[in-house]
Coordinates of C-alpha atoms and ligand atoms in Angstrom, one line a residue:
X3 CA 58.6 139.0 85.2
X4 CA 57.9 142.8 85.4
X5 CA 57.3 142.5 89.2
X6 CA 60.6 140.8 89.6
X7 CA 62.3 143.4 87.6
X8 CA 60.8 146.2 89.6
X9 CA 61.8 144.4 92.9
X10 CA 65.4 144.4 91.7
X11 CA 65.2 148.2 91.2
X12 CA 63.5 148.7 94.5
X13 CA 66.3 147.1 96.4
X14 CA 68.7 149.8 95.1
X15 CA 69.4 153.2 96.5
X16 CA 70.2 154.8 93.2
X17 CA 70.4 153.9 89.6
X18 CA 71.9 156.5 87.2
X19 CA 71.8 156.3 83.5
X20 CA 74.3 158.3 81.4
X21 CA 74.2 158.7 77.7
X22 CA 76.4 160.9 75.4
X23 CA 75.5 159.9 71.8
X24 CA 78.2 162.1 70.3
X25 CA 80.9 160.5 72.3
X26 CA 79.5 157.0 72.3
X27 CA 78.7 156.5 76.0
X28 CA 75.8 154.4 77.3
X29 CA 76.4 153.7 80.9
X30 CA 74.6 152.6 84.0
X31 CA 75.8 153.2 87.6
X32 CA 73.9 151.1 90.2
X33 CA 74.3 152.0 93.9
X34 CA 72.8 149.2 95.8
X35 CA 73.4 149.9 99.5
X36 CA 75.6 152.4 101.3
X37 CA 74.9 151.4 104.9
X38 CA 78.5 150.3 105.4
X39 CA 80.0 153.2 103.5
X40 CA 80.2 154.8 100.1
X41 CA 79.5 152.4 97.2
X42 CA 82.6 150.8 95.7
X43 CA 82.7 148.5 92.7
X44 CA 84.3 148.2 89.3
X45 CA 83.1 149.3 85.9
X46 CA 82.3 146.5 83.3
X47 CA 82.6 147.3 79.6
X48 CA 80.6 144.7 77.7
X49 CA 78.5 144.8 74.5
X50 CA 75.3 143.9 76.1
X51 CA 72.8 143.6 73.3
X52 CA 70.0 145.5 75.1
X53 CA 69.6 148.1 77.8
X54 CA 67.6 145.5 79.8
X55 CA 70.5 143.0 79.7
X56 CA 72.9 145.7 80.8
X57 CA 70.7 146.8 83.6
X58 CA 70.2 143.3 84.8
X59 CA 73.9 142.8 84.9
X60 CA 74.5 146.1 86.7
X61 CA 71.9 145.4 89.4
X62 CA 73.0 141.9 90.1
X63 CA 76.7 143.0 90.3
X64 CA 76.0 146.0 92.5
X65 CA 74.0 143.9 94.9
X66 CA 76.8 141.3 95.0
X67 CA 79.2 144.1 95.9
X68 CA 77.1 144.9 99.0
X69 CA 77.3 141.4 100.2
X70 CA 81.0 141.0 99.2
X71 CA 82.0 144.1 101.2
X72 CA 79.9 143.0 104.2
X73 CA 81.3 139.5 104.4
X74 CA 84.9 140.7 103.8
X75 CA 84.6 143.2 106.6
X76 CA 85.3 146.1 104.3
X77 CA 83.7 149.4 105.2
X78 CA 82.1 150.2 101.9
X79 CA 78.7 149.8 100.3
X80 CA 77.8 148.0 97.0
X81 CA 77.8 149.6 93.7
X82 CA 78.8 148.8 90.1
X83 CA 78.8 150.3 86.7
X84 CA 78.2 148.9 83.2
X85 CA 79.2 150.6 80.0
X86 CA 77.5 149.2 76.9
X87 CA 80.4 148.9 74.5
X88 CA 82.8 146.4 72.9
X89 CA 85.9 146.6 75.1
X90 CA 88.1 146.1 71.9
X91 CA 86.6 148.9 69.9
X92 CA 84.3 151.1 71.9
X93 CA 86.7 152.5 74.5
X94 CA 87.7 155.7 72.7
X95 CA 89.2 158.5 74.6
X96 CA 86.0 160.5 74.0
X97 CA 83.8 157.8 75.5
X98 CA 86.1 157.5 78.5
X99 CA 86.1 161.4 78.9
X100 CA 82.3 161.3 78.9
X101 CA 82.3 158.5 81.5
X102 CA 84.8 160.3 83.6
X103 CA 82.4 163.4 83.7
X104 CA 79.5 161.1 84.7
X105 CA 81.7 159.7 87.5
X106 CA 82.7 163.2 88.6
X107 CA 79.1 164.2 89.1
X108 CA 78.6 161.2 91.4
X109 CA 81.5 162.5 93.6
X110 CA 82.3 160.1 96.4
X111 CA 78.9 158.4 96.5
X112 CA 80.4 155.9 94.0
X113 CA 84.0 154.9 93.7
X114 CA 85.0 152.7 90.7
X115 CA 87.8 150.4 89.7
X116 CA 88.6 147.8 87.0
X117 CA 86.2 144.9 86.0
X118 CA 85.8 142.8 82.8
X119 CA 86.7 145.0 79.9
X120 CA 88.1 148.0 81.9
X121 CA 91.9 147.7 82.2
X122 CA 94.5 149.3 84.5
X123 CA 95.4 151.7 81.7
X124 CA 91.6 152.7 81.5
X125 CA 91.5 153.2 85.3
X126 CA 94.5 155.4 85.1
X127 CA 92.9 157.4 82.3
X128 CA 89.8 158.0 84.4
X129 CA 91.7 158.8 87.5
X130 CA 93.4 161.7 85.7
X131 CA 90.0 163.2 85.1
X132 CA 88.0 162.4 88.3
X133 CA 89.2 161.4 91.9
X134 CA 86.6 158.6 92.6
X135 CA 88.7 155.8 90.9
X136 CA 90.9 153.2 92.7
X137 CA 93.0 150.4 91.6
X138 CA 95.2 152.8 89.6
X139 CA 99.0 153.0 89.0
X140 CA 100.0 156.5 90.2
X141 CA 99.8 156.4 94.0
X142 CA 97.0 153.7 93.8
X143 CA 97.0 150.0 94.7
X144 CA 97.5 148.9 91.1
X145 CA 95.6 146.2 89.3
X146 CA 93.5 144.3 91.7
X147 CA 93.3 141.1 89.6
X148 CA 96.4 139.3 90.9
X149 CA 95.1 139.8 94.5
X150 CA 91.7 138.6 93.6
X151 CA 93.4 135.5 92.1
X152 CA 95.4 134.9 95.2
X153 CA 92.2 135.1 97.3
X154 CA 90.4 132.7 94.9
X155 CA 93.3 130.3 95.2
X156 CA 93.2 130.4 99.0
X157 CA 89.4 129.8 98.9
X158 CA 89.7 127.0 96.4
X159 CA 92.2 125.2 98.6
X160 CA 89.8 125.6 101.6
X161 CA 87.0 124.1 99.5
X162 CA 89.2 121.2 98.4
X163 CA 90.3 120.6 102.0
X164 CA 86.6 120.5 103.1
X165 CA 85.1 118.4 100.3
X166 CA 87.9 116.2 99.1
X167 CA 89.9 116.1 102.4
X168 CA 93.1 117.0 100.5
X169 CA 95.7 119.3 101.9
X170 CA 97.7 119.8 98.7
X171 CA 96.7 120.3 95.1
X172 CA 99.3 118.0 93.5
X173 CA 97.6 116.1 90.7
X174 CA 94.2 117.8 91.4
X175 CA 92.3 118.3 88.1
X176 CA 90.9 121.8 87.8
X177 CA 88.9 123.2 84.8
X178 CA 89.2 126.9 84.4
X179 CA 86.7 128.9 82.2
X180 CA 88.0 132.4 81.3
X181 CA 91.7 133.0 81.1
X182 CA 91.7 136.8 81.6
X183 CA 93.4 138.9 84.4
X184 CA 92.1 136.7 87.2
X185 CA 91.7 133.3 85.4
X186 CA 95.1 133.6 84.0
X187 CA 96.8 134.4 87.3
X188 CA 94.8 131.7 89.0
X189 CA 96.1 129.1 86.5
X190 CA 99.6 130.1 87.2
X191 CA 99.1 129.5 91.0
X192 CA 97.3 126.2 90.4
X193 CA 100.0 125.1 88.1
X194 CA 102.8 126.0 90.5
X195 CA 100.9 124.0 93.2
X196 CA 100.9 120.9 91.0
X197 CA 97.3 120.9 89.7
X198 CA 96.5 119.5 86.3
X199 CA 94.6 122.1 84.2
X200 CA 91.9 122.0 81.6
X201 CA 91.5 125.6 80.2
X202 CA 89.3 127.5 77.9
X203 CA 88.6 131.2 76.8
X204 CA 86.4 132.5 74.0
X205 CA 89.7 134.0 72.7
X206 CA 91.4 130.9 71.1
X207 CA 94.8 132.6 71.2
X208 CA 94.5 133.1 74.9
X209 CA 93.5 129.4 75.3
X210 CA 96.5 128.3 73.2
X211 CA 99.0 130.5 75.1
X212 CA 98.0 129.3 78.6
X213 CA 97.8 125.6 77.4
X214 CA 101.2 125.8 76.0
X215 CA 102.8 127.7 78.8
X216 CA 101.4 125.5 81.6
X217 CA 101.0 122.1 79.8
X218 CA 97.3 122.4 80.2
X219 CA 94.6 120.7 78.1
X220 CA 92.7 123.2 75.9
X221 CA 88.9 122.7 75.9
X222 CA 85.8 124.2 74.5
X223 CA 84.6 127.4 76.4
X224 CA 81.0 126.2 76.5
X225 CA 81.7 122.8 78.0
X226 CA 85.0 123.2 79.9
X227 CA 83.2 123.4 83.3
X228 CA 81.7 119.9 82.8
X229 CA 85.0 118.3 82.0
X230 CA 86.0 115.3 84.1
X231 CA 87.8 117.2 86.8
X232 CA 87.8 117.6 90.6
X233 CA 87.2 121.3 90.6
X234 CA 85.4 123.6 88.2
X235 CA 86.5 127.2 88.4
X236 CA 84.3 129.7 86.5
X237 CA 86.5 132.8 85.8
X238 CA 84.6 134.4 82.9
X239 CA 81.1 135.8 83.2
X240 CA 78.2 135.0 85.4
X241 CA 75.1 132.8 85.2
X242 CA 77.1 129.7 84.2
X243 CA 75.6 127.5 86.9
X244 CA 72.0 126.8 86.0
X245 CA 69.3 124.1 85.7
X246 CA 70.7 123.5 82.2
X247 CA 74.4 123.2 83.2
X248 CA 74.4 121.7 86.7
X249 CA 73.3 118.2 85.7
X250 CA 76.3 117.8 83.4
X251 CA 79.0 118.9 86.0
X252 CA 81.4 116.2 87.0
X253 CA 83.5 118.2 89.5
X254 CA 83.0 117.8 93.3
X255 CA 83.8 121.5 93.9
X256 CA 82.9 124.7 92.2
X257 CA 85.3 127.5 93.2
X258 CA 86.0 130.4 90.8
X259 CA 86.3 134.1 90.4
X260 CA 83.4 135.0 88.2
X261 CA 80.7 137.2 89.8
X262 CA 77.1 135.9 90.0
X263 CA 77.9 132.3 88.9
X264 CA 74.4 131.1 89.8
X265 CA 71.7 131.9 87.3
X266 CA 69.2 131.7 90.1
X267 CA 69.8 131.7 93.8
X268 CA 68.1 128.3 94.1
X269 CA 70.6 126.7 91.8
X270 CA 72.9 126.3 94.8
X271 CA 70.4 123.8 96.2
X272 CA 70.7 121.8 92.9
X273 CA 74.5 121.8 93.3
X274 CA 74.2 120.7 96.9
X275 CA 71.8 117.8 95.9
X276 CA 74.4 116.6 93.5
X277 CA 77.0 116.6 96.3
X278 CA 78.9 119.4 94.7
X279 CA 80.4 122.0 97.2
X280 CA 79.8 125.5 96.0
X281 CA 82.1 128.2 97.3
X282 CA 80.1 131.3 97.1
X283 CA 81.6 133.6 94.5
X284 CA 81.3 136.9 96.4
X285 CA 83.2 135.4 99.4
X286 CA 85.9 133.8 97.2
X287 CA 86.6 136.7 94.9
X288 CA 86.7 139.5 97.5
X289 CA 90.5 140.0 97.2
X290 CA 90.3 142.7 94.6
X291 CA 87.8 144.7 96.7
X292 CA 90.0 144.2 99.8
X293 CA 92.9 145.5 97.8
X294 CA 91.2 148.7 96.3
X295 CA 89.4 149.4 99.6
X296 CA 92.9 149.4 101.4
X297 CA 93.8 152.3 99.0
X298 CA 91.0 154.4 100.6
X299 CA 92.0 153.6 104.2
X300 CA 93.6 156.4 106.2
X301 CA 97.4 156.2 105.6
X302 CA 96.9 154.5 102.2
X303 CA 97.4 150.9 101.0
X304 CA 99.1 148.7 103.6
X305 CA 100.3 145.4 101.9
X306 CA 100.5 143.5 105.2
X307 CA 97.0 144.5 106.2
X308 CA 95.7 143.4 102.7
X309 CA 97.4 139.9 103.1
X310 CA 96.0 139.6 106.6
X311 CA 92.5 140.2 105.3
X312 CA 92.9 137.9 102.4
X313 CA 93.8 135.2 104.8
X314 CA 90.3 135.5 106.3
X315 CA 88.7 134.3 103.0
X316 CA 89.4 130.6 103.6
X317 CA 88.4 131.1 107.3
X318 CA 85.1 132.6 106.4
X319 CA 84.5 129.9 103.7
X320 CA 85.2 127.1 106.2
X321 CA 82.7 128.6 108.6
X322 CA 80.2 128.8 105.8
X323 CA 80.9 125.1 104.8
X324 CA 80.5 124.0 108.5
X325 CA 77.2 125.9 108.9
X326 CA 75.9 124.5 105.7
X327 CA 76.6 121.0 106.8
X328 CA 75.1 121.5 110.2
X329 CA 71.9 123.1 108.9
X330 CA 71.5 121.4 105.5
X331 CA 71.2 124.7 103.8
X332 CA 73.0 125.7 100.6
X333 CA 76.3 127.5 101.0
X334 CA 75.2 130.7 99.2
X335 CA 72.2 131.0 101.6
X336 CA 74.5 130.8 104.6
X337 CA 76.9 133.3 103.1
X338 CA 74.0 135.7 102.4
X339 CA 72.7 135.3 106.0
X340 CA 76.2 136.0 107.4
X341 CA 76.5 139.2 105.3
X342 CA 72.9 140.3 106.3
X343 CA 73.9 139.9 109.9
X344 CA 76.7 142.4 109.3
X345 CA 74.5 144.8 107.4
X346 CA 71.8 144.8 110.1
X347 CA 74.4 145.5 112.7
X348 CA 75.4 148.7 110.7
X349 CA 73.5 152.0 110.7
X350 CA 69.9 151.8 109.5
X351 CA 69.3 152.4 105.8
X352 CA 69.2 156.0 104.9
X353 CA 66.3 157.5 102.9
X354 CA 66.6 156.9 99.2
X355 CA 67.8 159.8 97.2
Ligands
NAD411 P1 89.0 139.8 82.1 O1 88.2 140.6 81.2 O2 90.4 140.0 82.3 O3 88.9 138.2 81.6 C1 87.7 137.6 81.3 C2 88.1 136.6 80.3 O4 86.9 135.7 80.1 C3 88.5 137.1 78.9 O5 89.7 136.5 78.5 C4 87.3 136.7 78.1 O6 87.7 136.4 76.7 C5 86.8 135.4 78.8 N1 85.5 135.0 78.4 C6 84.4 135.7 78.3 N2 83.3 134.9 78.1 C7 83.8 133.6 78.1 C8 83.1 132.3 78.0 N3 81.9 132.2 77.8 N4 84.0 131.2 78.1 C9 85.3 131.4 78.3 N5 85.9 132.5 78.4 C10 85.1 133.6 78.3 O7 88.2 139.8 83.5 P2 88.8 139.4 84.9 O8 89.1 140.6 85.6 O9 89.7 138.3 84.8 O10 87.4 138.9 85.6 C11 86.9 137.6 85.4 C12 85.6 137.4 86.3 O11 86.0 137.6 87.7 C13 84.5 138.4 86.1 O12 83.3 137.7 86.3 C14 84.7 139.4 87.1 O13 83.5 140.1 87.4 C15 85.2 138.6 88.3 N6 86.0 139.4 89.2 C16 87.1 140.0 88.9 C17 87.9 140.7 89.9 C18 89.1 141.4 89.5 O14 89.9 141.8 90.4 N7 89.5 141.6 88.2 C19 87.4 140.8 91.1 C20 86.2 140.1 91.5 C21 85.5 139.4 90.5

C-alpha cells in the first residue's frame, strides 16, 4: 500500500501543502502534469476525515484533470486543490483569505475554479484577491456547472444511442445520484427530453425539491444507482463504482458527471463483463473545463467556440465506444490511451520542481 501511495506522488510534478491554523486553512494543491500548459482545475472543499484521505482525493482528481484536458483538446495541464473543511461552516472569510494567499504564491502555475463545496460566490471572493481564478462573475465565464451538465447530457445521449440504439430519451429511466450544481441541471435537461427520473441526494430537502419539481421518484442516496433504470448517472462524489456496487447495478449504461467514479481502474472491466457501457467520466464531464479554459484564451471567452468544443464530447465518446468494441478493451482504458497519445505528442515532460 505504501508503494502505491508513493507511486501516486511520483506521478505528480508538485504537491503543495498549505496550513494556517489561526485562519482555519488546511489545503493541498496537486499539480500533476503541465506538458500541455499551466495546471487548471477546481478547488474542492470537503471535510475529509484525514490528511491521507484528502491527499488521495487531490492526487486522483489532479491526475484526472490531465487526462480530461488532453482528451478535450484544451491547452492546459492537470491540477486540483482540496481544502479540508466543511463547506457549510468552514468557509470563513479568514480561511478564504489564507487560501487566496496560497494561490497567489503559486502564480500562474496553478489556476483554480469551482468544484464540490466551492461556489461561484467563493470563486469571486478569491478572484478579488488573486488573479489565478477562473469561472468567476466579473469578466469571467461564470459558473461552469451548467456547461458541464450540458456536456454530460450530450455524452449520455451518445452512450444511449450506442448501447440501447435509441435516438431519443422519451420514457428512458435514469437514476441520478447527487442533485447539486451539475446533477440538478442534468435532471432538468433529462426531464425536458422526456426521461423518467429516480433521484437522490444526501440532503433530503434537495431530493424532495427535485422530485416535486420534475415528478421524479425520490430514492435512497446509497442505493439509487442500482435502481431498475436504463441509465445510472453518478453526479455526487467518486469511487461509487466498485467490486461491491457493480454486481447490483441494473442499468445498461453508466454516464454521469462525478469525477473518478471507478474505485479502481479495473472496475471498468467488471462493468464491461456485465454488459454495462461505461462512459468515462473525464470525457463526459469536460464541459466545465472547456468553459473555464475558454476564459483564458486570447480574446476571452467565446460562447460559440465553447459550444463547438462541447459538441466534440459525444464524438470522442462514440470513437471510444467503437474502439472498445473492436478491441474488447474497457472504455476507460481506451480513453486513457487516447489522452496519452495527445500527451506524448506534446513537449517532453519538464524537470520536476
Ligand atoms: P455540488 O457540490 O454542487 O453537488 C454535489 C451534490 O452531491 C450535493 O448536493 C451533495 O449533497 C450531494 N452528495 C454528496 N454525497 C452524496 C451521496 N453519497 N449521495 C447522494 N448525493 C450526494 O457539486 P457539483 O459541482 O454538482 O459536482 C458534482 C460532481 O461532478 C463532482 O464529482 C464534481 O467533481 C464533478 N464535476 C463537476 C464539474 C462542475 O462544473 N461543477 C465539472 C466536472 C466534474
